[in-house]
mmCIF file of C-alpha atoms in Angstrom:
data_model
loop_
_atom_site.group_PDB
_atom_site.id
_atom_site.type_symbol
_atom_site.label_atom_id
_atom_site.label_comp_id
_atom_site.label_asym_id
_atom_site.label_seq_id
_atom_site.Cartn_x
_atom_site.Cartn_y
_atom_site.Cartn_z
ATOM 1 C CA MET A 18 -8.952 -4.260 2.294
ATOM 2 C CA THR A 19 -11.302 -5.435 -0.514
ATOM 3 C CA ASN A 20 -11.752 -5.311 -4.237
ATOM 4 C CA GLY A 21 -14.734 -3.420 -3.785
ATOM 5 C CA THR A 22 -17.760 -5.806 -5.998
ATOM 6 C CA LEU A 23 -19.563 -6.892 -2.792
ATOM 7 C CA LEU A 24 -19.805 -3.695 -0.848
ATOM 8 C CA SER A 25 -23.760 -3.534 -0.847
ATOM 9 C CA LYS A 26 -25.546 -0.426 0.634
ATOM 10 C CA PHE A 27 -26.305 -2.798 3.759
ATOM 11 C CA TYR A 28 -22.682 -3.495 4.078
ATOM 12 C CA ALA A 29 -21.172 -0.070 3.320
ATOM 13 C CA GLN A 30 -23.585 1.540 5.652
ATOM 14 C CA PHE A 31 -22.372 -0.645 8.358
ATOM 15 C CA LEU A 32 -19.197 -0.142 7.981
ATOM 16 C CA GLN A 33 -19.440 3.475 7.620
ATOM 17 C CA ASN A 34 -21.794 3.716 10.765
ATOM 18 C CA ASN A 35 -18.854 1.781 12.701
ATOM 19 C CA GLU A 36 -16.432 4.395 11.494
ATOM 20 C CA ALA A 37 -14.601 1.834 9.613
ATOM 21 C CA ILE A 38 -11.386 2.218 7.259
ATOM 22 C CA VAL A 39 -12.604 0.687 3.980
ATOM 23 C CA LYS A 40 -9.335 0.432 1.707
ATOM 24 C CA ILE A 41 -10.902 -0.304 -2.025
ATOM 25 C CA SER A 42 -8.440 -1.635 -4.582
ATOM 26 C CA ILE A 43 -8.678 0.575 -7.541
ATOM 27 C CA ASP A 44 -5.646 1.580 -9.988
ATOM 28 C CA GLY A 45 -7.454 4.720 -11.032
ATOM 29 C CA ASN A 46 -9.608 5.281 -14.252
ATOM 30 C CA LYS A 47 -11.239 1.934 -16.135
ATOM 31 C CA THR A 48 -8.319 1.894 -18.852
ATOM 32 C CA THR A 49 -5.235 1.512 -15.850
ATOM 33 C CA HIS A 50 -7.438 -0.239 -13.322
ATOM 34 C CA ASP A 51 -8.250 -3.079 -16.276
ATOM 35 C CA LEU A 52 -4.955 -3.911 -17.145
ATOM 36 C CA ASN A 53 -3.988 -5.410 -13.662
ATOM 37 C CA ARG A 54 -7.265 -6.435 -11.896
ATOM 38 C CA PRO A 55 -9.649 -8.595 -13.872
ATOM 39 C CA PHE A 56 -12.246 -11.412 -12.805
ATOM 40 C CA LYS A 57 -10.468 -14.393 -11.735
ATOM 41 C CA ASP A 58 -13.004 -16.702 -13.549
ATOM 42 C CA ASN A 59 -13.661 -14.321 -16.323
ATOM 43 C CA PRO A 60 -10.500 -11.951 -17.669
ATOM 44 C CA ASN A 61 -12.263 -10.273 -19.897
ATOM 45 C CA LYS A 62 -15.049 -8.704 -16.923
ATOM 46 C CA SER A 63 -13.970 -5.683 -15.462
ATOM 47 C CA SER A 64 -14.426 -4.946 -11.771
ATOM 48 C CA PHE A 65 -14.236 -1.373 -12.321
ATOM 49 C CA GLU A 66 -17.837 -0.485 -12.543
ATOM 50 C CA LYS A 67 -19.175 -2.587 -9.918
ATOM 51 C CA ILE A 68 -16.769 -0.682 -7.873
ATOM 52 C CA ILE A 69 -17.439 2.997 -8.611
ATOM 53 C CA GLN A 70 -21.313 1.874 -8.467
ATOM 54 C CA ASN A 71 -20.892 0.729 -4.620
ATOM 55 C CA ILE A 72 -18.463 3.714 -3.711
ATOM 56 C CA LYS A 73 -22.248 5.742 -3.538
ATOM 57 C CA ASN A 74 -23.431 3.592 -1.286
ATOM 58 C CA PHE A 75 -21.444 5.208 1.035
ATOM 59 C CA ASN A 76 -22.526 8.790 2.767
ATOM 60 C CA LEU A 77 -19.824 10.744 0.903
ATOM 61 C CA PRO A 78 -17.491 12.513 1.478
ATOM 62 C CA TYR A 79 -16.881 9.976 4.104
ATOM 63 C CA GLU A 80 -13.254 9.883 6.043
ATOM 64 C CA GLY A 81 -12.576 6.440 6.103
ATOM 65 C CA LEU A 82 -13.026 5.772 2.319
ATOM 66 C CA ALA A 83 -9.781 4.954 0.830
ATOM 67 C CA ALA A 84 -8.188 4.231 -2.523
ATOM 68 C CA SER A 85 -5.065 1.401 -2.976
ATOM 69 C CA LEU A 86 -3.479 1.542 -6.308
ATOM 70 C CA VAL A 87 -0.432 0.405 -7.298
ATOM 71 C CA ILE A 88 2.095 1.632 -9.707
ATOM 72 C CA THR A 89 3.688 -0.808 -12.379
ATOM 73 C CA PRO A 90 6.069 0.067 -15.137
ATOM 74 C CA SER A 91 3.249 0.157 -17.302
ATOM 75 C CA THR A 92 1.150 2.641 -15.838
ATOM 76 C CA ILE A 93 3.837 5.190 -14.173
ATOM 77 C CA ASP A 94 2.699 7.896 -17.138
ATOM 78 C CA SER A 95 -0.866 7.636 -16.535
ATOM 79 C CA PHE A 96 -0.058 8.011 -12.102
ATOM 80 C CA LEU A 97 -0.829 11.668 -11.743
ATOM 81 C CA GLU A 98 -4.357 11.274 -13.814
ATOM 82 C CA ASN A 99 -5.372 8.472 -11.874
ATOM 83 C CA ILE A 100 -4.651 10.494 -8.437
ATOM 84 C CA LYS A 101 -7.029 13.122 -9.403
ATOM 85 C CA PHE A 102 -9.180 10.801 -11.056
ATOM 86 C CA LEU A 103 -9.679 9.103 -7.865
ATOM 87 C CA ARG A 104 -10.064 12.011 -5.514
ATOM 88 C CA GLU A 105 -12.568 13.136 -7.880
ATOM 89 C CA LYS A 106 -14.949 10.027 -6.893
ATOM 90 C CA GLY A 107 -14.461 10.740 -3.100
ATOM 91 C CA PHE A 108 -12.074 8.572 -1.959
ATOM 92 C CA SER A 109 -10.243 10.399 1.448
ATOM 93 C CA TYR A 110 -7.380 8.263 1.458
ATOM 94 C CA ILE A 111 -5.487 7.766 -1.204
ATOM 95 C CA GLU A 112 -2.664 4.941 -1.082
ATOM 96 C CA PHE A 113 0.028 4.056 -3.397
ATOM 97 C CA TYR A 114 2.449 1.347 -3.534
ATOM 98 C CA PRO A 115 4.964 0.300 -6.006
ATOM 99 C CA ASP A 116 4.665 -2.967 -8.113
ATOM 100 C CA MET A 117 7.336 -5.334 -5.629
ATOM 101 C CA TYR A 118 7.118 -7.863 -7.757
ATOM 102 C CA ALA A 119 8.195 -6.631 -10.848
ATOM 103 C CA PHE A 120 11.777 -6.051 -12.115
ATOM 104 C CA TRP A 121 11.991 -2.385 -12.981
ATOM 105 C CA SER A 122 14.636 -1.108 -15.084
ATOM 106 C CA LYS A 123 17.226 1.546 -14.425
ATOM 107 C CA ASN A 124 15.236 3.838 -16.739
ATOM 108 C CA GLU A 125 11.931 2.879 -15.437
ATOM 109 C CA LEU A 126 12.949 4.159 -12.154
ATOM 110 C CA LYS A 127 14.331 7.505 -13.233
ATOM 111 C CA LYS A 128 10.301 7.837 -14.817
ATOM 112 C CA LEU A 129 9.262 6.431 -11.171
ATOM 113 C CA LYS A 130 11.254 9.624 -9.329
ATOM 114 C CA LYS A 131 10.160 11.533 -12.292
ATOM 115 C CA ILE A 132 6.660 10.912 -11.622
ATOM 116 C CA LEU A 133 6.485 11.220 -8.093
ATOM 117 C CA LYS A 134 8.156 14.509 -8.371
ATOM 118 C CA LYS A 135 5.079 15.672 -10.111
ATOM 119 C CA PHE A 136 3.219 14.126 -7.587
ATOM 120 C CA SER A 137 4.814 16.378 -4.950
ATOM 121 C CA LEU A 138 4.398 19.340 -6.658
ATOM 122 C CA TYR A 139 0.759 18.870 -7.458
ATOM 123 C CA TYR A 140 0.416 17.730 -3.685
ATOM 124 C CA ILE A 141 2.044 20.599 -2.552
ATOM 125 C CA SER A 142 -0.169 23.106 -4.770
ATOM 126 C CA LEU A 143 -3.142 22.390 -2.734
ATOM 127 C CA PHE A 144 -2.519 23.216 0.176
ATOM 128 C CA ALA A 145 -0.338 26.191 -1.061
ATOM 129 C CA GLU A 146 -3.994 27.186 -3.016
ATOM 130 C CA HIS A 147 -5.962 26.118 -0.020
ATOM 131 C CA LYS A 148 -7.913 23.242 -2.101
ATOM 132 C CA GLU A 149 -9.225 21.528 0.592
ATOM 133 C CA GLU A 150 -12.089 20.220 -1.376
ATOM 134 C CA LEU A 151 -9.103 18.457 -3.606
ATOM 135 C CA ILE A 152 -6.917 17.484 -0.654
ATOM 136 C CA PHE A 153 -6.739 13.591 0.216
ATOM 137 C CA LYS A 154 -4.463 12.266 3.037
ATOM 138 C CA ASN A 155 -2.300 9.183 2.565
ATOM 139 C CA SER A 156 -0.964 6.954 5.587
ATOM 140 C CA LEU A 157 2.872 6.517 4.608
ATOM 141 C CA LEU A 158 2.923 10.749 4.643
ATOM 142 C CA ASP A 159 1.235 10.410 8.093
ATOM 143 C CA SER A 160 3.242 8.103 9.511
ATOM 144 C CA ILE A 161 6.397 10.209 8.366
ATOM 145 C CA VAL A 162 5.057 13.247 10.015
ATOM 146 C CA ASN A 163 3.158 11.290 12.997
ATOM 147 C CA LYS A 164 5.610 8.538 13.481
ATOM 148 C CA ASN A 165 2.985 6.794 14.186
ATOM 149 C CA GLU A 166 3.929 3.284 12.780
ATOM 150 C CA VAL A 167 7.488 2.322 12.516
ATOM 151 C CA VAL A 168 7.864 0.050 9.549
ATOM 152 C CA GLY A 169 10.481 -2.014 7.230
ATOM 153 C CA ILE A 170 12.953 -4.395 8.114
ATOM 154 C CA THR A 171 13.566 -3.437 11.827
ATOM 155 C CA ALA A 172 9.802 -3.192 13.047
ATOM 156 C CA GLU A 173 8.113 -5.505 15.483
ATOM 157 C CA CYS A 174 4.927 -5.639 13.029
ATOM 158 C CA GLN A 175 1.553 -6.633 15.012
ATOM 159 C CA LYS A 176 -0.501 -6.785 11.872
ATOM 160 C CA ILE A 177 -2.459 -10.133 11.416
ATOM 161 C CA HIS A 178 -4.557 -11.048 8.050
ATOM 162 C CA LEU A 179 -7.690 -12.872 8.168
ATOM 163 C CA ALA A 180 -8.278 -14.897 4.399
ATOM 164 C CA SER A 181 -11.194 -15.948 2.834
ATOM 165 C CA ASP A 182 -11.031 -19.826 3.769
ATOM 166 C CA GLY A 183 -10.824 -18.810 7.655
ATOM 167 C CA HIS A 184 -7.478 -18.796 8.445
ATOM 168 C CA PHE A 185 -5.241 -16.183 9.942
ATOM 169 C CA TYR A 186 -1.778 -15.552 8.549
ATOM 170 C CA PHE A 187 1.260 -13.363 9.625
ATOM 171 C CA CYS A 188 1.735 -11.694 6.687
ATOM 172 C CA ASP A 189 -0.431 -10.492 4.088
ATOM 173 C CA LYS A 190 2.149 -11.215 0.944
ATOM 174 C CA VAL A 191 1.544 -14.875 1.543
ATOM 175 C CA PHE A 192 -1.926 -14.412 -0.706
ATOM 176 C CA SER A 193 0.485 -14.264 -3.754
ATOM 177 C CA LEU A 194 1.832 -17.960 -2.672
ATOM 178 C CA PRO A 195 -0.137 -21.019 -3.893
ATOM 179 C CA LYS A 196 -2.580 -22.724 -1.251
ATOM 180 C CA LYS A 197 -0.412 -25.226 -0.313
ATOM 181 C CA GLU A 198 2.810 -23.208 0.286
ATOM 182 C CA ARG A 199 0.986 -20.727 2.474
ATOM 183 C CA GLU A 200 -0.340 -23.105 4.744
ATOM 184 C CA LYS A 201 3.035 -23.053 6.630
ATOM 185 C CA TYR A 202 2.370 -19.485 7.943
ATOM 186 C CA ILE A 203 -1.021 -20.099 9.168
ATOM 187 C CA ILE A 204 -1.216 -18.366 12.598
ATOM 188 C CA GLY A 205 -4.799 -19.357 13.679
ATOM 189 C CA ASN A 206 -8.611 -19.262 12.633
ATOM 190 C CA VAL A 207 -12.121 -17.797 12.980
ATOM 191 C CA THR A 208 -12.821 -20.591 15.424
ATOM 192 C CA GLN A 209 -9.915 -20.439 17.376
ATOM 193 C CA LEU A 210 -7.456 -18.634 19.247
ATOM 194 C CA ILE A 211 -4.236 -16.940 17.071
ATOM 195 C CA ASN A 212 -1.175 -18.323 18.306
ATOM 196 C CA ASN A 213 0.956 -15.034 18.698
ATOM 197 C CA GLU A 214 3.790 -16.584 19.941
ATOM 198 C CA LYS A 215 3.937 -18.551 16.093
ATOM 199 C CA ARG A 216 3.791 -15.116 14.671
ATOM 200 C CA ILE A 217 6.227 -13.572 15.757
ATOM 201 C CA LYS A 218 8.419 -16.703 15.887
ATOM 202 C CA LEU A 219 7.727 -16.814 11.982
ATOM 203 C CA LEU A 220 8.358 -13.013 11.837
ATOM 204 C CA ASN A 221 11.292 -13.175 13.380
ATOM 205 C CA GLN A 222 12.798 -16.320 11.386
ATOM 206 C CA VAL A 223 12.500 -14.484 7.909
ATOM 207 C CA LYS A 224 14.044 -11.355 9.393
ATOM 208 C CA GLU A 225 16.703 -13.335 10.263
ATOM 209 C CA LYS A 226 17.271 -14.662 7.216
ATOM 210 C CA ILE A 227 16.734 -11.338 5.321
ATOM 211 C CA LEU A 228 19.497 -9.486 7.505
ATOM 212 C CA LYS A 229 22.147 -12.038 7.041
ATOM 213 C CA LEU A 230 21.929 -11.570 3.173
ATOM 214 C CA ILE A 231 22.029 -8.463 2.589
ATOM 215 C CA LYS A 232 24.524 -7.647 5.971
ATOM 216 C CA ASN A 233 25.147 -4.191 6.405
ATOM 217 C CA ASN A 234 22.955 -2.308 3.578
ATOM 218 C CA CYS A 235 20.408 -0.924 6.119
ATOM 219 C CA GLN A 236 22.717 0.256 8.601
ATOM 220 C CA ASP A 237 23.297 3.518 7.941
ATOM 221 C CA CYS A 238 19.883 4.590 5.668
ATOM 222 C CA ILE A 239 18.197 7.479 7.118
ATOM 223 C CA TYR A 240 14.852 5.914 6.089
ATOM 224 C CA ARG A 241 15.059 2.727 7.453
ATOM 225 C CA GLU A 242 12.124 3.302 10.258
ATOM 226 C CA TYR A 243 9.820 3.933 7.434
ATOM 227 C CA CYS A 244 10.761 1.869 4.323
ATOM 228 C CA PHE A 245 8.822 -1.073 2.519
ATOM 229 C CA CYS A 246 8.523 -4.311 4.781
ATOM 230 C CA PRO A 247 10.794 -6.851 2.769
ATOM 231 C CA VAL A 248 9.114 -9.749 4.566
ATOM 232 C CA GLY A 249 6.530 -10.984 2.417
ATOM 233 C CA HIS A 250 8.734 -10.379 -0.908
ATOM 234 C CA TYR A 251 11.297 -12.840 0.679
ATOM 235 C CA LEU A 252 8.761 -15.395 0.784
ATOM 236 C CA TYR A 253 7.667 -14.791 -2.612
ATOM 237 C CA PHE A 254 11.256 -14.949 -4.154
ATOM 238 C CA SER A 255 12.419 -17.635 -2.188
ATOM 239 C CA TYR A 256 9.467 -19.744 -3.196
ATOM 240 C CA LYS A 257 10.456 -19.016 -6.707
ATOM 241 C CA ARG A 258 13.957 -19.379 -6.221
ATOM 242 C CA TRP A 259 14.890 -15.960 -7.146
ATOM 243 C CA ASP A 260 17.760 -14.076 -6.523
ATOM 244 C CA PHE A 261 16.361 -11.577 -3.391
ATOM 245 C CA LYS A 262 19.789 -10.075 -2.556
ATOM 246 C CA LYS A 263 20.038 -9.034 -6.042
ATOM 247 C CA TYR A 264 16.399 -7.748 -6.252
ATOM 248 C CA PHE A 265 16.974 -6.247 -2.918
ATOM 249 C CA ILE A 266 19.683 -3.760 -3.621
ATOM 250 C CA CYS A 267 18.555 -3.236 -7.423
ATOM 251 C CA ASN A 268 15.000 -2.823 -6.981
ATOM 252 C CA PHE A 269 13.370 -2.653 -3.674
ATOM 253 C CA CYS A 270 15.432 -0.178 -1.840
ATOM 254 C CA GLN A 271 16.125 1.976 -4.811
ATOM 255 C CA ILE A 272 11.965 2.057 -5.265
ATOM 256 C CA SER A 273 11.770 2.479 -1.080
ATOM 257 C CA LYS A 274 14.165 5.654 -1.237
ATOM 258 C CA ILE A 275 12.405 7.224 -4.505
ATOM 259 C CA PHE A 276 8.975 7.001 -2.715
ATOM 260 C CA LEU A 277 10.396 8.149 1.116
ATOM 261 C CA GLU A 278 12.467 11.162 -0.192
ATOM 262 C CA THR A 279 8.823 11.782 -2.118
ATOM 263 C CA PHE A 280 6.971 12.144 1.177
ATOM 264 C CA TRP A 281 10.233 13.459 3.087
ATOM 265 C CA GLN A 282 10.331 16.307 0.887
ATOM 266 C CA ILE A 283 6.452 16.947 1.410
ATOM 267 C CA LYS A 284 6.331 16.827 5.108
ATOM 268 C CA GLU A 285 9.518 19.375 4.764
ATOM 269 C CA PHE A 286 7.553 21.972 2.506
ATOM 270 C CA LEU A 287 4.243 22.107 4.189
ATOM 271 C CA LYS A 288 4.869 21.131 8.060
ATOM 272 C CA PHE A 289 4.320 24.489 9.028
ATOM 273 C CA ASN A 290 1.650 25.281 6.419
ATOM 274 C CA PRO A 291 -1.592 25.376 8.806
ATOM 275 C CA LEU A 292 -3.849 23.447 6.557
ATOM 276 C CA PHE A 293 -1.408 20.610 6.230
ATOM 277 C CA VAL A 294 -1.277 20.819 10.216
ATOM 278 C CA LYS A 295 -4.961 20.766 10.487
ATOM 279 C CA ILE A 296 -5.404 17.646 7.810
ATOM 280 C CA TYR A 297 -2.602 15.355 9.442
ATOM 281 C CA LYS A 298 -3.246 16.422 13.357
ATOM 282 C CA TYR A 299 -0.050 17.128 14.529
#
């Protein structure tokens, strides 16, 4: 994962030659992107032009080039337009996630469901009309189709995350915490071994606290194995002293279901489509 501003020709070619997946944080066109991703030291400076310029350092099309955009309550209306924009720029994977730190109103959740329905129809049409040059992959859909990654509260997460400070952390969401607060979640650094025992202990401690709060909310959910992981959000809400239980039921769970229902419907509709089978390799 990168913001894409330092992807020189040398680094881009190195990553491509080693078949690395390069996931770039870009929210769509310039107007949308600039709403959420200004430079820290200069909020009036846009990273958009630099990202678009650096994409050209890859030999396109490159199957490992991925875009990662965040949908917020203020960018719902332009979501589909931004998806199409990113595909035109050469991204072979397009990942999109809801802003789980935002508080979504009932009306905004309805709008989210409506726009994802439009996305579903658009994505299905690409396969139905054999528009292979416009098709992109999505990791969440891939997980549902191939069952290659169990996520959510029940998952035994195997991920580690390296920060610019040289330390490894057990969850990427700790980067939303102040530097001093995140120190307790360090599980190693680049000069020493990773303490996997500590990683598992931290993960299990947080999961136990979450399960105690939400009790049976997830027990009979058919999407339990695929939903978004709440661990990092629990850490953030605990730090802010916000009501995680209320947030989980009103926002987190509702948004997860909206997303997963969308991808589940796509899978069910396209599971016998030859082009879909070819691209998702199942």
